Coordinates of C-alpha atoms in Angstrom, one line a residue:
M1 CA 101.8 -31.5 -49.2
N2 CA 99.8 -31.5 -46.3
K3 CA 99.3 -35.1 -44.6
A4 CA 97.1 -36.4 -42.2
T5 CA 98.5 -39.7 -40.5
R6 CA 96.8 -42.3 -39.0
T7 CA 98.8 -45.3 -37.2
T8 CA 97.1 -48.9 -36.5
S9 CA 98.7 -52.2 -36.4
L10 CA 98.7 -55.2 -38.8
R11 CA 100.2 -58.4 -37.5
Q12 CA 102.0 -56.5 -34.5
H13 CA 103.7 -54.2 -37.4
K14 CA 103.3 -50.2 -37.6
L15 CA 101.2 -48.9 -40.5
T16 CA 100.9 -45.2 -41.2
F17 CA 97.8 -44.0 -43.5
S18 CA 98.9 -41.0 -45.4
K19 CA 96.5 -38.8 -47.7
D20 CA 97.7 -36.2 -49.9
N21 CA 96.6 -33.5 -51.6
N22 CA 95.4 -35.7 -54.8
S23 CA 93.3 -38.2 -52.5
S24 CA 95.5 -41.0 -52.9
L25 CA 96.4 -43.2 -49.8
Q26 CA 99.6 -44.8 -49.0
V27 CA 100.5 -47.0 -46.3
Q28 CA 104.0 -47.3 -44.6
T29 CA 105.1 -50.3 -42.2
R30 CA 108.0 -49.9 -39.9
S31 CA 109.4 -52.7 -38.4
Q32 CA 112.8 -54.7 -38.3
S33 CA 111.3 -57.7 -40.3
F34 CA 108.6 -56.4 -42.2
K35 CA 109.1 -53.2 -44.6
Q36 CA 106.9 -52.4 -47.7
N37 CA 104.7 -50.0 -49.2
I38 CA 101.1 -50.7 -49.6
S39 CA 99.4 -49.1 -52.3
I40 CA 95.5 -48.6 -51.6
S41 CA 93.3 -48.8 -54.5
P42 CA 91.4 -45.6 -55.0
D43 CA 88.4 -47.3 -55.9
K44 CA 88.5 -49.0 -52.6
K45 CA 89.4 -46.1 -50.4
S46 CA 85.6 -45.4 -49.7
Q47 CA 85.5 -48.6 -47.9
M48 CA 88.2 -47.4 -45.3
S49 CA 86.6 -46.2 -41.8
P50 CA 88.9 -43.8 -39.5
T51 CA 88.1 -46.3 -36.9
K52 CA 87.9 -49.6 -38.5
Q53 CA 89.5 -50.8 -41.4
N54 CA 88.6 -54.0 -42.8
S55 CA 90.6 -54.7 -46.0
V56 CA 93.5 -53.6 -47.9
Y57 CA 94.8 -54.2 -51.3
M58 CA 98.7 -55.5 -51.7
N59 CA 100.2 -56.3 -54.9
G60 CA 96.8 -56.5 -56.4
Q61 CA 95.4 -58.9 -53.9
L62 CA 92.6 -58.5 -51.3
L63 CA 94.1 -58.5 -47.6
I64 CA 91.7 -59.0 -44.6
R65 CA 93.2 -57.2 -41.8
P66 CA 93.4 -59.7 -38.8
R67 CA 91.4 -58.8 -35.8
S68 CA 93.2 -60.6 -33.3
K69 CA 96.7 -62.4 -32.7
Y70 CA 94.7 -65.8 -33.3
N71 CA 94.1 -64.7 -37.0
Q72 CA 97.3 -65.5 -39.0
L73 CA 95.7 -65.8 -42.5
G74 CA 95.4 -63.4 -45.0
N75 CA 92.6 -64.4 -47.6
L76 CA 89.1 -65.1 -45.7
S77 CA 85.7 -65.2 -47.5
S78 CA 83.3 -62.4 -46.6
S79 CA 80.9 -64.6 -44.7
K80 CA 79.0 -63.5 -41.3
L81 CA 81.4 -66.0 -39.4
Q82 CA 83.9 -64.5 -37.0
D83 CA 87.2 -64.5 -37.7
S84 CA 88.3 -67.3 -35.3
Q85 CA 85.6 -69.7 -36.4
K86 CA 86.9 -69.0 -40.3
I87 CA 90.6 -69.8 -39.1
F88 CA 89.2 -73.0 -37.2
L89 CA 87.1 -74.2 -40.2
I90 CA 90.4 -73.5 -42.7
Q91 CA 92.7 -75.3 -40.1
Q92 CA 90.0 -78.2 -39.7
A93 CA 89.9 -78.9 -43.8
Q94 CA 93.7 -78.4 -43.7
Q95 CA 94.2 -81.2 -41.2
Q96 CA 91.6 -83.4 -42.7
Q97 CA 93.4 -83.1 -46.2
T98 CA 96.8 -83.8 -44.4
Q99 CA 95.5 -87.0 -42.8
Q100 CA 94.1 -88.1 -46.1
Q101 CA 97.0 -87.4 -48.0
R102 CA 99.2 -89.8 -45.2
A103 CA 96.5 -92.3 -45.2
E104 CA 96.8 -92.6 -48.9
Q105 CA 100.8 -92.8 -48.8
S106 CA 101.0 -95.1 -45.7
P107 CA 97.6 -96.9 -44.3
V108 CA 99.4 -98.7 -41.6
L109 CA 101.2 -95.7 -40.0
H110 CA 98.0 -93.9 -40.3
R111 CA 96.0 -96.8 -38.3
K112 CA 98.7 -96.8 -35.8
Q113 CA 98.7 -92.8 -35.3
Q114 CA 95.0 -93.0 -34.9
S115 CA 95.4 -95.6 -32.3
D116 CA 98.0 -93.4 -30.1
K117 CA 95.9 -90.7 -30.4
G118 CA 93.2 -92.2 -28.6
L119 CA 95.4 -93.8 -26.1
K120 CA 97.0 -90.5 -25.3
H121 CA 93.6 -88.7 -24.9
D122 CA 92.5 -91.3 -22.3
L123 CA 95.6 -90.9 -19.8
P124 CA 94.8 -88.0 -17.4
K125 CA 97.6 -85.6 -16.5
I126 CA 100.4 -87.0 -18.6
S127 CA 103.1 -84.1 -19.7
P128 CA 103.2 -82.8 -23.1
I129 CA 106.7 -84.2 -23.2
K130 CA 105.6 -88.0 -22.3
A131 CA 102.8 -87.6 -24.5
R132 CA 105.3 -87.2 -27.6
Q133 CA 107.0 -90.5 -26.3
P134 CA 106.3 -93.6 -28.1
I135 CA 103.3 -95.7 -26.5
R136 CA 105.4 -98.3 -24.9
Q137 CA 107.0 -96.0 -22.9
L138 CA 103.4 -94.5 -21.6
Q139 CA 102.4 -97.8 -20.0
S140 CA 104.4 -97.2 -17.0
D141 CA 102.3 -94.2 -16.3
M142 CA 99.1 -95.9 -16.1
N143 CA 99.3 -95.6 -12.3
Q144 CA 98.8 -91.8 -12.7
L145 CA 95.0 -92.9 -13.0
D146 CA 95.2 -94.3 -9.5
L147 CA 96.7 -91.0 -8.5
F148 CA 94.0 -89.1 -10.3
K149 CA 91.6 -91.1 -8.5
K150 CA 93.0 -90.5 -5.2
E151 CA 93.4 -86.7 -5.5
Q152 CA 89.7 -86.4 -6.7
I153 CA 88.9 -88.7 -3.6
K154 CA 90.9 -85.9 -1.1
Q155 CA 89.2 -83.1 -2.6
S156 CA 86.0 -84.5 -1.7
V157 CA 86.7 -85.5 1.5
T158 CA 88.6 -82.6 3.5
R159 CA 86.8 -78.9 2.6
I160 CA 88.9 -76.7 4.9
A161 CA 90.5 -76.5 8.2
Y162 CA 90.4 -73.5 10.5
T163 CA 92.8 -72.8 13.8
K164 CA 93.0 -71.0 17.1
S165 CA 95.5 -70.8 19.9
Q166 CA 95.3 -69.0 23.0
A167 CA 97.6 -68.5 25.8
G168 CA 96.5 -69.3 29.4
K169 CA 96.9 -67.4 32.8
N170 CA 98.6 -68.1 36.0
E171 CA 97.3 -67.6 39.5
D172 CA 98.2 -63.7 39.2
N173 CA 95.7 -63.5 36.1
L174 CA 99.0 -62.8 33.8
T175 CA 99.0 -64.1 30.6
K176 CA 101.9 -66.8 30.6
T177 CA 103.9 -68.2 27.3
N178 CA 101.7 -70.5 25.2
Q179 CA 103.1 -73.6 25.3
D180 CA 100.6 -75.2 22.9
S181 CA 101.3 -75.4 18.8
F182 CA 99.1 -77.0 16.1
I183 CA 99.7 -78.7 12.8
S184 CA 97.4 -77.7 9.8
L185 CA 98.8 -79.1 6.4
Q186 CA 95.7 -79.6 4.3
S187 CA 97.8 -80.7 1.3
F188 CA 100.8 -82.4 3.1
K189 CA 101.7 -85.0 0.8
D190 CA 100.3 -86.5 -2.4
N191 CA 96.7 -87.5 -1.7
M192 CA 97.2 -86.8 2.1
S193 CA 96.1 -84.1 4.7
L194 CA 97.8 -83.5 8.4
F195 CA 96.6 -82.0 11.1
G196 CA 97.7 -81.9 14.7
V197 CA 97.9 -80.3 18.3
C198 CA 101.1 -80.2 20.4
D199 CA 100.7 -79.2 24.2
G200 CA 104.0 -78.6 25.9
H201 CA 104.9 -78.5 29.5
G202 CA 107.7 -77.7 31.7
Q203 CA 110.2 -74.8 31.5
D204 CA 110.7 -75.5 27.9
G205 CA 107.7 -76.9 27.1
H206 CA 106.7 -74.2 24.4
K207 CA 110.2 -75.0 22.5
C208 CA 109.2 -78.9 22.7
S209 CA 105.9 -78.3 20.9
Q210 CA 107.2 -76.0 18.6
F211 CA 110.1 -78.4 17.8
I212 CA 107.7 -81.6 17.2
R213 CA 105.4 -79.0 14.9
D214 CA 108.4 -78.4 12.9
N215 CA 109.8 -81.9 12.6
L216 CA 107.4 -84.4 12.8
P217 CA 105.6 -83.6 9.8
K218 CA 108.9 -83.9 7.8
N219 CA 109.8 -87.4 9.6
I220 CA 106.5 -88.7 8.5
D221 CA 106.8 -87.5 5.0
S222 CA 110.3 -89.2 5.0
L223 CA 109.3 -92.2 6.4
L224 CA 106.1 -92.7 4.0
S225 CA 108.1 -92.3 1.2
L226 CA 110.3 -95.0 2.1
N227 CA 107.8 -97.3 3.4
P228 CA 104.4 -96.2 1.5
S229 CA 102.7 -99.4 1.9
S230 CA 102.7 -99.6 5.7
I231 CA 101.5 -96.0 7.0
P232 CA 101.0 -97.1 11.0
E233 CA 104.4 -98.2 11.0
S234 CA 106.0 -95.0 9.5
I235 CA 104.0 -92.8 11.5
S236 CA 105.1 -95.0 14.6
K237 CA 108.6 -94.4 13.6
S238 CA 108.5 -91.0 13.1
F239 CA 107.4 -90.2 16.3
L240 CA 110.2 -92.0 17.6
R241 CA 112.7 -90.3 15.5
T242 CA 111.3 -87.2 16.3
N243 CA 111.5 -87.9 20.0
S244 CA 115.3 -88.8 19.7
Q245 CA 116.0 -85.7 17.9
L246 CA 114.2 -83.4 20.3
C247 CA 116.0 -85.3 23.4
N248 CA 119.5 -84.9 21.7
F249 CA 118.9 -81.1 20.8
E250 CA 121.2 -79.1 23.0
E251 CA 118.9 -75.6 22.8
I252 CA 116.2 -77.4 24.4
I253 CA 116.4 -78.8 28.0
T254 CA 113.9 -81.9 28.1
T255 CA 114.8 -83.0 31.7
F256 CA 111.3 -82.1 33.1
S257 CA 110.0 -80.6 30.0
G258 CA 108.0 -82.3 27.0
S259 CA 104.9 -82.1 25.1
T260 CA 101.7 -84.2 24.0
T261 CA 100.9 -84.6 20.3
V262 CA 97.8 -86.0 18.8
I263 CA 97.9 -86.0 15.0
S264 CA 95.3 -87.0 12.3
L265 CA 96.6 -88.2 8.8
I266 CA 93.8 -88.2 6.1
V267 CA 94.7 -90.6 3.5
D268 CA 91.8 -91.0 0.8
D269 CA 89.0 -91.5 3.3
T270 CA 90.7 -93.4 6.0
I271 CA 92.0 -91.4 8.9
Y272 CA 95.2 -92.6 10.8
T273 CA 95.1 -91.0 14.4
A274 CA 98.5 -91.0 16.5
N275 CA 98.1 -90.0 20.0
V276 CA 100.6 -89.6 23.0
G277 CA 99.3 -88.0 25.9
D278 CA 95.9 -86.3 27.0
S279 CA 95.1 -84.0 23.4
R280 CA 92.3 -85.5 21.6
S281 CA 91.0 -85.9 17.9
I282 CA 86.8 -86.4 17.6
I283 CA 84.5 -86.7 14.3
C284 CA 81.1 -85.5 14.1
R285 CA 78.8 -87.8 12.5
Q286 CA 75.1 -87.1 11.5
Q287 CA 72.8 -89.9 11.3
S288 CA 69.9 -90.4 8.7
N289 CA 67.5 -89.4 11.4
G290 CA 69.4 -85.9 12.0
S291 CA 70.8 -86.9 15.2
R292 CA 74.6 -86.2 15.6
S293 CA 77.2 -88.3 17.3
A294 CA 80.8 -87.8 18.7
I295 CA 83.2 -90.6 17.8
S296 CA 86.7 -90.4 19.5
L297 CA 89.5 -90.9 17.2
S298 CA 92.1 -91.1 19.8
N299 CA 92.4 -92.3 23.5
D300 CA 93.7 -90.0 26.5
H301 CA 96.7 -91.8 28.0
K302 CA 96.4 -91.3 31.8
P303 CA 98.5 -93.0 34.3
D304 CA 95.9 -94.8 36.3
L305 CA 94.9 -96.6 33.1
P306 CA 95.4 -100.4 33.8
Q307 CA 97.7 -101.0 31.0
E308 CA 99.5 -97.6 31.7
K309 CA 99.8 -97.9 35.3
R310 CA 101.4 -101.5 35.0
R311 CA 104.1 -100.6 32.2
I312 CA 105.1 -97.6 34.8
E313 CA 105.3 -99.9 37.6
Q314 CA 107.5 -102.3 35.9
K315 CA 109.8 -99.5 35.0
G316 CA 110.2 -98.7 38.6
G317 CA 107.9 -95.8 38.7
R318 CA 104.6 -95.1 40.8
V319 CA 101.3 -94.0 40.0
E320 CA 99.2 -91.4 42.5
P321 CA 97.7 -88.3 42.7
Y322 CA 99.5 -85.2 44.5
I323 CA 99.7 -85.7 48.4
D324 CA 99.3 -82.6 50.4
F325 CA 100.7 -82.1 54.2
D326 CA 97.7 -83.3 55.6
G327 CA 97.6 -86.5 53.5
S328 CA 94.8 -85.6 51.3
S329 CA 95.0 -86.4 47.4
L330 CA 94.9 -83.4 45.2
G331 CA 94.3 -83.6 41.2
P332 CA 94.7 -86.6 38.9
A333 CA 97.2 -89.5 38.9
R334 CA 100.5 -88.5 38.4
V335 CA 103.7 -90.3 37.6
W336 CA 106.5 -90.1 40.1
L337 CA 109.8 -91.7 40.6
K338 CA 109.6 -94.8 43.0
T339 CA 111.3 -92.8 45.8
E340 CA 111.1 -89.3 44.9
D341 CA 108.3 -86.8 44.3
I342 CA 109.4 -86.2 40.8
P343 CA 108.5 -85.4 37.8
G344 CA 104.8 -85.6 38.7
L345 CA 103.4 -86.0 35.2
A346 CA 99.9 -85.9 34.9
M347 CA 99.9 -88.5 31.6
S348 CA 101.8 -91.7 30.6
R349 CA 102.8 -90.8 27.2
S350 CA 104.9 -88.0 26.2
F351 CA 107.7 -86.6 24.0
G352 CA 110.9 -85.4 26.0
D353 CA 110.4 -85.8 29.8
K354 CA 113.7 -87.7 30.1
V355 CA 113.2 -88.1 33.9
A356 CA 109.6 -89.4 33.3
A357 CA 110.9 -91.7 30.5
S358 CA 113.3 -93.6 33.0
C359 CA 110.1 -94.6 34.9
G360 CA 107.9 -96.0 32.3
V361 CA 106.6 -93.0 30.4
I362 CA 106.9 -93.6 26.7
C363 CA 106.7 -91.5 23.3
E364 CA 105.3 -94.6 21.5
P365 CA 101.9 -93.6 19.7
E366 CA 98.9 -95.3 19.7
I367 CA 97.5 -95.4 16.2
L368 CA 93.9 -96.0 15.4
A369 CA 92.5 -96.2 11.9
Y370 CA 88.9 -94.9 11.3
K371 CA 87.1 -95.3 7.8
M372 CA 85.2 -92.3 6.9
Q373 CA 81.4 -92.9 6.3
E374 CA 78.7 -90.7 4.8
G375 CA 77.4 -88.2 7.2
D376 CA 80.7 -87.5 9.0
L377 CA 80.7 -83.6 8.9
F378 CA 83.9 -82.3 10.7
M379 CA 86.8 -83.1 12.8
V380 CA 88.2 -81.5 16.0
L381 CA 91.6 -81.8 17.5
A382 CA 92.3 -79.7 20.8
S383 CA 94.8 -80.0 23.6
D384 CA 93.3 -80.5 26.9
G385 CA 92.8 -77.0 27.8
V386 CA 89.3 -77.6 25.8
W387 CA 88.8 -81.1 27.0
E388 CA 89.3 -80.6 30.9
F389 CA 85.8 -78.9 31.3
L390 CA 84.0 -80.1 28.0
S391 CA 82.7 -83.3 26.8
N392 CA 83.0 -84.4 23.2
E393 CA 79.3 -84.0 22.5
Q394 CA 79.2 -80.6 24.1
V395 CA 82.2 -79.6 21.6
I396 CA 79.9 -81.2 18.4
D397 CA 76.9 -79.3 19.5
M398 CA 78.5 -76.0 19.6
I399 CA 80.2 -76.2 16.3
Y400 CA 77.7 -77.8 14.3
P401 CA 75.5 -74.4 13.9
Y402 CA 78.5 -72.8 12.5
Y403 CA 79.5 -75.6 10.0
A404 CA 75.7 -75.4 8.9
Q405 CA 76.6 -71.3 8.1
D406 CA 80.3 -72.3 7.1
E407 CA 81.9 -70.2 9.6
G408 CA 84.8 -72.2 10.9
N409 CA 86.8 -69.3 12.3
A410 CA 83.6 -68.4 14.2
A411 CA 83.3 -71.9 15.8
C412 CA 86.8 -71.7 16.8
V413 CA 86.2 -68.4 18.5
R414 CA 83.1 -70.2 20.2
I415 CA 85.1 -73.0 21.9
V416 CA 88.0 -70.9 23.1
K417 CA 85.9 -68.5 24.9
E418 CA 83.6 -71.3 26.3
S419 CA 86.6 -73.1 27.6
I420 CA 87.9 -70.2 29.0
K421 CA 84.7 -69.5 30.7
L422 CA 84.7 -73.0 32.5
W423 CA 88.2 -72.6 33.6
K424 CA 87.6 -69.3 35.5
L425 CA 84.7 -71.2 37.1
N426 CA 86.6 -74.3 38.3
D427 CA 90.2 -73.1 38.8
T428 CA 92.3 -70.2 39.6
V429 CA 94.4 -70.8 36.5
I430 CA 93.5 -70.9 32.8
D431 CA 95.4 -73.6 30.9
D432 CA 96.6 -72.9 27.3
I433 CA 93.6 -73.5 24.7
T434 CA 94.4 -74.8 21.2
V435 CA 91.5 -76.2 18.6
V436 CA 91.8 -77.3 15.1
I437 CA 88.3 -77.9 13.4
V438 CA 88.3 -79.6 9.8
F439 CA 85.5 -79.2 7.8
F440 CA 84.5 -82.1 5.4
N441 CA 82.2 -81.8 2.4
K442 CA 78.7 -82.2 2.6
Q443 CA 78.3 -84.3 -0.3
K444 CA 81.0 -87.1 -0.9

């Protein structure tokens, strides 16, 4: 007997269609869980197509071949509805019938189930396991509503951040070790984003900035978990803890090495900026008339500021610029020991710097809170390699065209190139240059 075979699938079971000389069709299935011969009625074989079989008879009943894994029912009416629509209607009718039977058996239980169902639907982001628990256990999860709202706020404020860091050059025009580091954690903790710039100095300055980059976020996270109600206090303690860890880390010599650091922590629509040294954070705001202004989120800590100078002198230090052999003053004001010309630090706050710390240089940050407003477009954090020759207004004017085109990487490149150009024009060296640009959503 010559046989022509065809294999297809019926509910993921293999079927083989065989045709003998008498034109009778036999279907055989091969499966560990389902084995049965299916006889196809001769008067129905004309309905079978070599490419699409819609129905077969098994044990005298008409079976509809399922078209997808979602069709688990055997008998369906021959309407023009799709298989999935038919299944939905059948399941819906079955559910209504089941609910009606339960309501007739226990009206009180039925009303409680309907009430529970409505409550579960209203609660966002509750796991399926919790959703199956009694309603009294779900009441403690109502604070998830607040978390959900905060997450929505965060998504509507911070869009994306861009970064670029480039090493400077020494007097011989040779590229030196980049002592800058940056922090860019858009999804930092719960509804928070964290950005920062660390500018190292001294022999181990690059190690100091990298240590702060790696450990400061961890300490902020840890202390915020212990005291979430006081964000400024947690940030301040995290700076002190990180500095203690850095100064006691044997692999980094912090006698004359350290790092400035500025961070901006975005919580909902509030920006907490903590600064130690002369790195800086600003924000660009656009007014209703289209004009733009630069708003400082931090203050540079220079030794000749009255409050900073007073503290240093009270600790036994002195503040004055470098004096050359002719008695002329060179450069900015610096921190010195009272009787020795060390360390010559050009900022009044810093991580590390043990010698400078002995005469009034501190690592305690100045923390400013800023409430975001409509019209705030983007935020910029940068090391003093940018701010040495560029004003806040110049920086935002350079970045804005790229913000309008959503070209953040190009904006970073423009800031770095312009900074290098100005260093070449005004000095014999080029400082390390690092910039972090955070674009906010255009619609809040």
